[in-house]
Short mmCIF file of C-alpha atoms in Angstrom, two decimals:
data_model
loop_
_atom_site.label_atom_id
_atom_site.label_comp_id
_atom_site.label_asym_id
_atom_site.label_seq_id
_atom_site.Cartn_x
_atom_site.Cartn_y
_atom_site.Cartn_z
CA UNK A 675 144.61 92.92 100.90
CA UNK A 676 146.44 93.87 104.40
CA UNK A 677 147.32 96.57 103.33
CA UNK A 678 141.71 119.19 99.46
CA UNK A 679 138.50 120.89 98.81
CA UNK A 680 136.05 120.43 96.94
CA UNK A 681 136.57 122.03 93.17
CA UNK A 682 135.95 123.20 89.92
CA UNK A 683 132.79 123.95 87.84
CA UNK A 684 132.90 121.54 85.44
CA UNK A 685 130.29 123.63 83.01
CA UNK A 686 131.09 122.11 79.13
CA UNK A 687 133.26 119.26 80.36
CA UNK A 688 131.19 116.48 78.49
CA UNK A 689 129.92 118.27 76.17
CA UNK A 690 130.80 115.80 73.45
CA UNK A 691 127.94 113.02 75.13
CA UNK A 692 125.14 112.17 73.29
CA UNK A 693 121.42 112.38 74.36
CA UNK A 694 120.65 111.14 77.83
CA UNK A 695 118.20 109.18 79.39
CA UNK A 696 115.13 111.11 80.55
CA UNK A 697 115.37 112.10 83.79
CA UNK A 698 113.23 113.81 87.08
CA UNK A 699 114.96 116.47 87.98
CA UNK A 700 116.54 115.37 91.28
CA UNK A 701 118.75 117.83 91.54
CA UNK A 702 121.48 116.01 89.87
CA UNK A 703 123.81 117.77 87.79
CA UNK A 704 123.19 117.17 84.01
CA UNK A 705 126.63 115.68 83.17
CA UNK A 706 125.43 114.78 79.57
CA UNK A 707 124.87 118.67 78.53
CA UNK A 708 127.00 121.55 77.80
CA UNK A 709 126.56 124.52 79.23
CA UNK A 710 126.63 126.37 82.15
CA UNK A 711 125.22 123.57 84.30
CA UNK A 712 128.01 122.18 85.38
CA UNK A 713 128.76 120.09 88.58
CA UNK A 714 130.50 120.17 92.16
CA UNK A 715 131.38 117.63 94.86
CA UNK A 716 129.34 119.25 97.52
CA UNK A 717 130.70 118.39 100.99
CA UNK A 718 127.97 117.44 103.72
CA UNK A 719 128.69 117.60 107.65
CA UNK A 720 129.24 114.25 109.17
CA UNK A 721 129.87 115.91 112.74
CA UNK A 722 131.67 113.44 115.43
CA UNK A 723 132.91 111.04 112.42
CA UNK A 724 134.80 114.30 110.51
CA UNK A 725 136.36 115.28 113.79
CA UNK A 726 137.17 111.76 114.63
CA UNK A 727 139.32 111.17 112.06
CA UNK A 728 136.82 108.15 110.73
CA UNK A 729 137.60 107.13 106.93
CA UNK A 730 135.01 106.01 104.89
CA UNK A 731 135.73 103.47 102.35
CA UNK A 732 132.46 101.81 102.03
CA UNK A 733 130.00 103.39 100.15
CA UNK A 734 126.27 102.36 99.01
CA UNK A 735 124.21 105.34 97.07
CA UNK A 736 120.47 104.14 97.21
CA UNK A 737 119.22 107.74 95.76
CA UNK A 738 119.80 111.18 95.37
CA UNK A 739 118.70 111.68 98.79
CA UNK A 740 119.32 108.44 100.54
CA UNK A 741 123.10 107.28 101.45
CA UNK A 742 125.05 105.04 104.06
CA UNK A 743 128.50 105.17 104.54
CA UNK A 744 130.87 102.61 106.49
CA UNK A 745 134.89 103.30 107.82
CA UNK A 746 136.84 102.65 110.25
CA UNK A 747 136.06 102.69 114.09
CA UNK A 748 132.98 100.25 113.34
CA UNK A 749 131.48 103.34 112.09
CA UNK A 750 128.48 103.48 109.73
CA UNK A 751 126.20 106.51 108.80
CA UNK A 752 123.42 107.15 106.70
CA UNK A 753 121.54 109.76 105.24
CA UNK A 754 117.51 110.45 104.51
CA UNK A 755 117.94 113.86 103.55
CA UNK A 756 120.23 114.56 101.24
CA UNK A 757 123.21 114.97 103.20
CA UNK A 758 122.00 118.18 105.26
CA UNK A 759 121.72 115.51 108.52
CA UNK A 760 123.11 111.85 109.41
CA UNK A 761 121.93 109.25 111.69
CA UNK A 762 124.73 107.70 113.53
CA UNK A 763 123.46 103.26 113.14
CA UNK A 764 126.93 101.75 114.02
CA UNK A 765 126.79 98.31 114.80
CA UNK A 766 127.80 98.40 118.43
CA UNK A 767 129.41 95.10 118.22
CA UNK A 768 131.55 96.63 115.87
CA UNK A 769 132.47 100.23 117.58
CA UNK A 770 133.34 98.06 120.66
CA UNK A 771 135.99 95.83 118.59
CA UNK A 772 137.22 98.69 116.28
CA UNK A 773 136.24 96.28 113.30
CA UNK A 774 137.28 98.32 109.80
CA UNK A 775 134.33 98.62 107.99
CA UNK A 776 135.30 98.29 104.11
CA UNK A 777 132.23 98.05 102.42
CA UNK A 778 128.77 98.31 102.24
CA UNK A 779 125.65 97.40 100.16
CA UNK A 780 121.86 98.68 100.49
CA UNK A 781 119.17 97.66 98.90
CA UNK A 782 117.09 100.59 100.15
CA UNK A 783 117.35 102.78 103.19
CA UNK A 784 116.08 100.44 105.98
CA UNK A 785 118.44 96.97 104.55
CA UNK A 786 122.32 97.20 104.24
CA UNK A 787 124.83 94.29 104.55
CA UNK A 788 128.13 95.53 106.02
CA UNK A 789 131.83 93.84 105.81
CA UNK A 790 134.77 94.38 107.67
CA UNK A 791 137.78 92.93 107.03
CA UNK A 792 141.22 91.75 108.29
CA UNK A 793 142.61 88.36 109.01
CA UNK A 794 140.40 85.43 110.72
CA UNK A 795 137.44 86.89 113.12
CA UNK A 796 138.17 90.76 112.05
CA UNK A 797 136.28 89.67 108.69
CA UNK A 798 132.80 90.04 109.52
CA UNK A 799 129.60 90.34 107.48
CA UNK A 800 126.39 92.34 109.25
CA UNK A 801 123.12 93.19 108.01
CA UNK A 802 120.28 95.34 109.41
CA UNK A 803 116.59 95.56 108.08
CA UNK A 804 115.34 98.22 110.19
CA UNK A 805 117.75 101.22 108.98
CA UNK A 806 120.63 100.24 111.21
CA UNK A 807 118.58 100.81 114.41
CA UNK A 808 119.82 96.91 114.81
CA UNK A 809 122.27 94.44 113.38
CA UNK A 810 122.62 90.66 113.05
CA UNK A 811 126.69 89.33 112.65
CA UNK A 812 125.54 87.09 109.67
CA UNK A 813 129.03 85.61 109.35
CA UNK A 814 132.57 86.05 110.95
CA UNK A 815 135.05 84.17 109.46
CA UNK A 816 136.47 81.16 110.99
CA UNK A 817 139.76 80.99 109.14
CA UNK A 818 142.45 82.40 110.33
CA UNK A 819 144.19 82.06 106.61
CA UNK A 820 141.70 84.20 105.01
CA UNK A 821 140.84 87.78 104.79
CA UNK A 822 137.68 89.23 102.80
CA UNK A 823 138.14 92.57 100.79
CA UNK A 824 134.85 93.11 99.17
CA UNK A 825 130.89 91.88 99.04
CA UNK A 826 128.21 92.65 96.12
CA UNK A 827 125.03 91.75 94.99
CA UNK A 828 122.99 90.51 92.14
CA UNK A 829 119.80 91.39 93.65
CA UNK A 830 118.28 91.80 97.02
CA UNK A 831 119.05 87.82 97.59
CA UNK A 832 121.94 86.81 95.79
CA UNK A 833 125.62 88.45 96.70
CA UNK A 834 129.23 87.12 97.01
CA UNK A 835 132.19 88.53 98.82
CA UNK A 836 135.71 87.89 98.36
CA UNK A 837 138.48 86.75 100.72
CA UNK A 838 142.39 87.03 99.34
CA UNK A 839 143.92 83.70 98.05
CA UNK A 840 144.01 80.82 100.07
CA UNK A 841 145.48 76.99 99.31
CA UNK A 842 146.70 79.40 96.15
CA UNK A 843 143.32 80.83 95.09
CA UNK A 844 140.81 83.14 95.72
CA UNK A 845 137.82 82.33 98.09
CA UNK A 846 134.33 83.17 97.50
CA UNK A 847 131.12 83.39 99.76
CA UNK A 848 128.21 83.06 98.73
CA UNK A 849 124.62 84.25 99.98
CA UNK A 850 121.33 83.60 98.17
CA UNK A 851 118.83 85.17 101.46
CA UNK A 852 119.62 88.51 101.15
CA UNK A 853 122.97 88.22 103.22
CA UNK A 854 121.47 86.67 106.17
CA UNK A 855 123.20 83.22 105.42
CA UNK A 856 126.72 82.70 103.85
CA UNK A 857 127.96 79.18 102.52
CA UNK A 858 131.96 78.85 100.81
CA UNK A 859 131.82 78.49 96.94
CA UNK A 860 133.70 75.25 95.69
CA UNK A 861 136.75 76.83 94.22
CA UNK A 862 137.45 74.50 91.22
CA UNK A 863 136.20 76.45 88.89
CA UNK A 864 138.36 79.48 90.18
CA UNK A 865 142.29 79.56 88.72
CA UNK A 866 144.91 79.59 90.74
CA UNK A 867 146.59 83.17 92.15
CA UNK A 868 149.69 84.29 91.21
CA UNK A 869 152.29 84.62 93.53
CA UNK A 870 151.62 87.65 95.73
CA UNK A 871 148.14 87.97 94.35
CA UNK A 872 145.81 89.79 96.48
CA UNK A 873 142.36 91.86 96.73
CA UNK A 874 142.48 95.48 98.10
CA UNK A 875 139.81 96.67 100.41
CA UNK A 876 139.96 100.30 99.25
CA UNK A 877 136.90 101.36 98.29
CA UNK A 878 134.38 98.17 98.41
CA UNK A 879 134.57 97.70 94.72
CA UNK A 880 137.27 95.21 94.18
CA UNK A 881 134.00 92.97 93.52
CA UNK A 882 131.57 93.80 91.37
CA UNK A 883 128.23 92.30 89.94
CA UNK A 884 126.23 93.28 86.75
CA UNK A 885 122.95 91.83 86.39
CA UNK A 886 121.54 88.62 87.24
CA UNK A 887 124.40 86.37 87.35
CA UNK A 888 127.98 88.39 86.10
CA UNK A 889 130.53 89.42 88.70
CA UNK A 890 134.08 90.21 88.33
CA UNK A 891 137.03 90.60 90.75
CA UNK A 892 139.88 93.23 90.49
CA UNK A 893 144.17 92.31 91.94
CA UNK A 894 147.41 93.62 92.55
CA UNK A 895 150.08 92.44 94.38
CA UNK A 896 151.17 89.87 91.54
CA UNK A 897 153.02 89.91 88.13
CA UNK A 898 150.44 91.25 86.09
CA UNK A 899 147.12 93.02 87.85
CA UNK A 900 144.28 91.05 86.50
CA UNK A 901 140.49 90.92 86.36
CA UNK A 902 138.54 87.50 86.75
CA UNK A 903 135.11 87.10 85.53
CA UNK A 904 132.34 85.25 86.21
CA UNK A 905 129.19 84.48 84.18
CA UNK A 906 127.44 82.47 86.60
CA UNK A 907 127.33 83.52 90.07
CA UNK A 908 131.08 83.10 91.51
CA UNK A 909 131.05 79.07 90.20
CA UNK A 910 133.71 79.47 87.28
CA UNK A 911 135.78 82.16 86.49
CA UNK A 912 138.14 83.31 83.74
CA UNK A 913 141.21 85.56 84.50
CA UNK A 914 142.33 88.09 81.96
CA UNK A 915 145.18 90.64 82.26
CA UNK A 916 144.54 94.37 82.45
CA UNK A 917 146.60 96.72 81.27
CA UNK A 918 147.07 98.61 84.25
CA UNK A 919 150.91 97.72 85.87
CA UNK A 920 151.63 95.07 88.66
CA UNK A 921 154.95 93.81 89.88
CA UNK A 922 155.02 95.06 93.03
CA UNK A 923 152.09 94.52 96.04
CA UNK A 924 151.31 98.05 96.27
CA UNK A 925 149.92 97.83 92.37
CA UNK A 926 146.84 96.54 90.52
CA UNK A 927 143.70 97.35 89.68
CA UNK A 928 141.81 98.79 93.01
CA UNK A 929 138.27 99.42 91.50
CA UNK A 930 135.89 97.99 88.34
CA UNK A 931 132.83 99.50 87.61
CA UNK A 932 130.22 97.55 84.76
CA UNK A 933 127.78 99.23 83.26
CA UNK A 934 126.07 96.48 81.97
CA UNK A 935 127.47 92.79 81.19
CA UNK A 936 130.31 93.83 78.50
CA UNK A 937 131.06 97.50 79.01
CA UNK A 938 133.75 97.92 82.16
CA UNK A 939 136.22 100.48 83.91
CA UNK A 940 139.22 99.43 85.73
CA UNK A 941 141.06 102.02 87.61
CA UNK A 942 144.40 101.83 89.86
CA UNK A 943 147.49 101.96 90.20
CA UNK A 944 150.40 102.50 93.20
CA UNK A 945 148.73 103.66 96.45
CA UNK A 946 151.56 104.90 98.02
CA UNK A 947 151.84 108.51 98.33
CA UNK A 948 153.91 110.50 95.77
CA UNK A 949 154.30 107.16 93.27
CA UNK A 950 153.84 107.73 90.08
CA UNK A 951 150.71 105.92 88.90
CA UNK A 952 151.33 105.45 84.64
CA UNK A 953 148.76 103.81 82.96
CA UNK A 954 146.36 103.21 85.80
CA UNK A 955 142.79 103.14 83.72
CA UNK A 956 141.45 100.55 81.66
CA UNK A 957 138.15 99.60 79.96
CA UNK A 958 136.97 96.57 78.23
CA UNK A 959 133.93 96.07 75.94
CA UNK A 960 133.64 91.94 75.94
CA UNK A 961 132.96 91.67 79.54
CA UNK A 962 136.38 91.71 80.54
CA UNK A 963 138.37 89.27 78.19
CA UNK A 964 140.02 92.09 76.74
CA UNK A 965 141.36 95.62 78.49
CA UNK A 966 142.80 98.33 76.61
CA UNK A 967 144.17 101.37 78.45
CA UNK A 968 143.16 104.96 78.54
CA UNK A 969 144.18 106.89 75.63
CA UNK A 970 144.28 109.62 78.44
CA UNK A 971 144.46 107.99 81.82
CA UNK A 972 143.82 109.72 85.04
CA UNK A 973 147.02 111.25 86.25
CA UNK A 974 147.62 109.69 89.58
CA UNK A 975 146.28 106.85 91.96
CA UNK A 976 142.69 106.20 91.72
CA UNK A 977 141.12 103.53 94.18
CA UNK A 978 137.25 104.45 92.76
CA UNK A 979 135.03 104.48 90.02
CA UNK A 980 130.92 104.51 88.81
CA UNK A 981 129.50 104.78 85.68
CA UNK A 982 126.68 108.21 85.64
CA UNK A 983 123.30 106.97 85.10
CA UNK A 984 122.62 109.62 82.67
CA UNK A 985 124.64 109.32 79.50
CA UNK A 986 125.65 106.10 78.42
CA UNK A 987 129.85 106.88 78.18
CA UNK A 988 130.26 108.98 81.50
CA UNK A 989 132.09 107.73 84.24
CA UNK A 990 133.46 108.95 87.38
CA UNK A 991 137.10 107.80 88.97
CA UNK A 992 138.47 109.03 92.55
CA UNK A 993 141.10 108.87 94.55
CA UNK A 994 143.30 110.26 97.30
CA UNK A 995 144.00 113.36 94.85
CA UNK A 996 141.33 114.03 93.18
CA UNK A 997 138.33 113.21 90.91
CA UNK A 998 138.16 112.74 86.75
CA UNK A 999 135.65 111.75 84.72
CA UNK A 1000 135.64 110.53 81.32
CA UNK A 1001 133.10 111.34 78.38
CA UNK A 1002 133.94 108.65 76.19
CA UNK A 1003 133.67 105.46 78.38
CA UNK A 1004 136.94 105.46 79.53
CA UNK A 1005 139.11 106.58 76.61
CA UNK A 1006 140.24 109.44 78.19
CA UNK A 1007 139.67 111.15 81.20
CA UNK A 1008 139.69 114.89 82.83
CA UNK A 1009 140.03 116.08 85.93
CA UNK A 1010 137.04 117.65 87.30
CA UNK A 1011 137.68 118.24 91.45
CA UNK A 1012 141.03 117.64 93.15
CA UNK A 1013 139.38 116.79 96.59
CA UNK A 1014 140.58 113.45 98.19
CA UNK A 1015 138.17 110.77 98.45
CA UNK A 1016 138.80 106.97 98.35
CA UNK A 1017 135.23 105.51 97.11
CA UNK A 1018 132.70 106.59 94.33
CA UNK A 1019 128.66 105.16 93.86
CA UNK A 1020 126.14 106.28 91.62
CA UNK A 1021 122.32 105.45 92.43
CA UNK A 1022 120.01 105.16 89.21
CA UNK A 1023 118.14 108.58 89.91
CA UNK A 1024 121.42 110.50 89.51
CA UNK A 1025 122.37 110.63 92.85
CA UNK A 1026 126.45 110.67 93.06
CA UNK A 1027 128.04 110.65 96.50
CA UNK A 1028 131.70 110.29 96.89
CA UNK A 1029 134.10 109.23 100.72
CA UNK A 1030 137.10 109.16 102.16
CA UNK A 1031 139.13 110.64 104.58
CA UNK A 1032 138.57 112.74 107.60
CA UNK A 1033 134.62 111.92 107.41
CA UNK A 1034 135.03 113.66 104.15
CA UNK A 1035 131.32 112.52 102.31
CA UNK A 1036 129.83 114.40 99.07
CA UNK A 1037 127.09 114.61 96.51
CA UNK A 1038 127.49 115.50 93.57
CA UNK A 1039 125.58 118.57 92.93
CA UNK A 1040 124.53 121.05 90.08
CA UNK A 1041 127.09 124.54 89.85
CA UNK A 1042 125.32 127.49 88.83
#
């Protein structure tokens, strides 16, 4: 769709979460125990992108130690070591044409697939094998009636990406190379958009996949804010209304996040500063046929969210004002850092790394 520090301990904030996964100790912070181990956004130096202004919105977290991050000025990083230093692999096609880059996906740390978006050519898709050192434009939209929010992937072949509504529904790409080729999806098995209906390119997760073939997509900008899924590959899809409010184009759902093919978060709200965001969580248990909202929702805006790898009910949610996480799969949540970031991935060793604005790029690390 067109459209401040880091904080608290959070020491015997889930202490209510069963027995975790075992785990190699990473580093990451042990969000399923109680006790003083508690955990911290940890901000790392992203030197010429913090003091020029870049805002990262995409977001891929291959590992505790491994990270890229994409934003605005054609920008994308990425990380070997933790965070302590960053390698600076913008595509230079894209720092010469300013392209906002939205979202990102790696499949390790040498192969990413990139997509900016905006209206006709500004919607891009670019992938590198060699750690960014080069890129290939793999696709660049031809319509000028279409504009791409947000790309995923099944596996290291098969991903979609999303453009907003058009001829009244939603268009879907699809790639089944690894992103190097893209082909449009027949849309007859997608229903139609509601007035106003859109995708927002916040965070990269307006789209997401969960195993082999399930994907769902997350709007605003219509009547209700909805979530449409698909159990085979982007072909069909159902829609299904969330709880969280629409009615106005600033409104929807923003993020999803699936842990596995039934159990989902959706997270949202108004994005414009100072509105009052009511009701903006949701989770579903049937792979999104049903929502139900937070018993205790975040209390403003989130645009964010990824389940923790390491306790079956923990989630994270982000947003311009802060980060909460919930310890009962989205019943309620808790704050937990009031730092702004706009995007939120978890990797499967632990590793947690949170963007946003001002270069602003963090990893979620033990306190104490």
């Amino acid at each position: 769709m067109r459209l401040l520090g880091v904080g608290m301990c959070a020491a015997a904030l889930l202490a209510a979460v069963t027995a975790a996964p075992a785990r190699a100790d990473t580093g990451a912070p042990d969000l399923s125990a109680s006790g003083p181990r508690g955990a911290v956004w940890a901000l790392k130096d992203t030197g010429p992108a913090a003091a020029n202004g870049v805002r990262f919105r995409g977001l891929a977290a291959v590992g505790h130690a491994t990270a890229w991050v994409a934003g605005t000025k054609g920008t994308v990083l990425r990380t070997g070591d933790g965070g302590r230093s960053w390698q600076d692999v913008s595509p230079p096609g894209a720092v010469a044409d300013g392209l906002e880059l939205r979202d990102i996906e790696a499949f390790d740390a040498r192969r990413a697939v990139a997509l900016s978006i905006g209206e006709g050519a500004a919607s891009r898709i670019l992938r590198t094998e060699d750690g960014g050192a080069t890129w290939t434009e793999a696709f660049r939209n031809p319509d000028p009636r279409a504009f791409y929010d947000c790309l995923t992937f099944f596996d290291s072949r098969h991903g979609l990406a999303v453009s907003d509504p058009v001829d009244g529904k939603f268009r879907v790409l699809a790639t089944d190379d690894g992103g190097r080729a893209w082909r449009v999806l027949p849309d007859a098995g997608m229903p139609a958009a509601l007035p106003g209906e859109a995708g927002f390119a916040a965070s990269g997760q307006c789209l997401v996949a969960s195993g082999s073939r399930d994907v769902w997509l997350a709007t605003g900008g219509g009547a209700a804010a909805r979530v449409l899924h698909s159990a085979d590959r982007g072909l069909t899809w159902r829609a299904a209304d969330s709880t969280v409010p629409g009615g106005d184009p600033a409104r929807g759902v923003f993020a999803l996040a699936f842990r596995d093919r039934t159990t989902g978060l959706a997270v949202g709200g108004d994005y414009r500063t100072g509105r009052p965001s009511p009701l903006a969580a949701a989770r579903s248990t049937d792979a999104g046929r049903d929502w139900t909202r937070a018993a205790t929702p975040p209390p403003a805006y989130r645009s964010g969210a990824a389940w923790y790898p390491y306790g079956r009910t923990v989630a994270l949610a982000v947003g311009p004002t802060g980060t909460d996480v919930t310890a009962d799969a989205g019943r309620t949540w808790r704050a937990l850092d009031g730092g702004s970031f706009d995007t939120v991935a978890c990797a499967g060793d632990g590793g947690c790394w949170a963007a946003g604005e001002k270069g602003r790029v963090a990893r979620l690390e033990r306190h104490g």
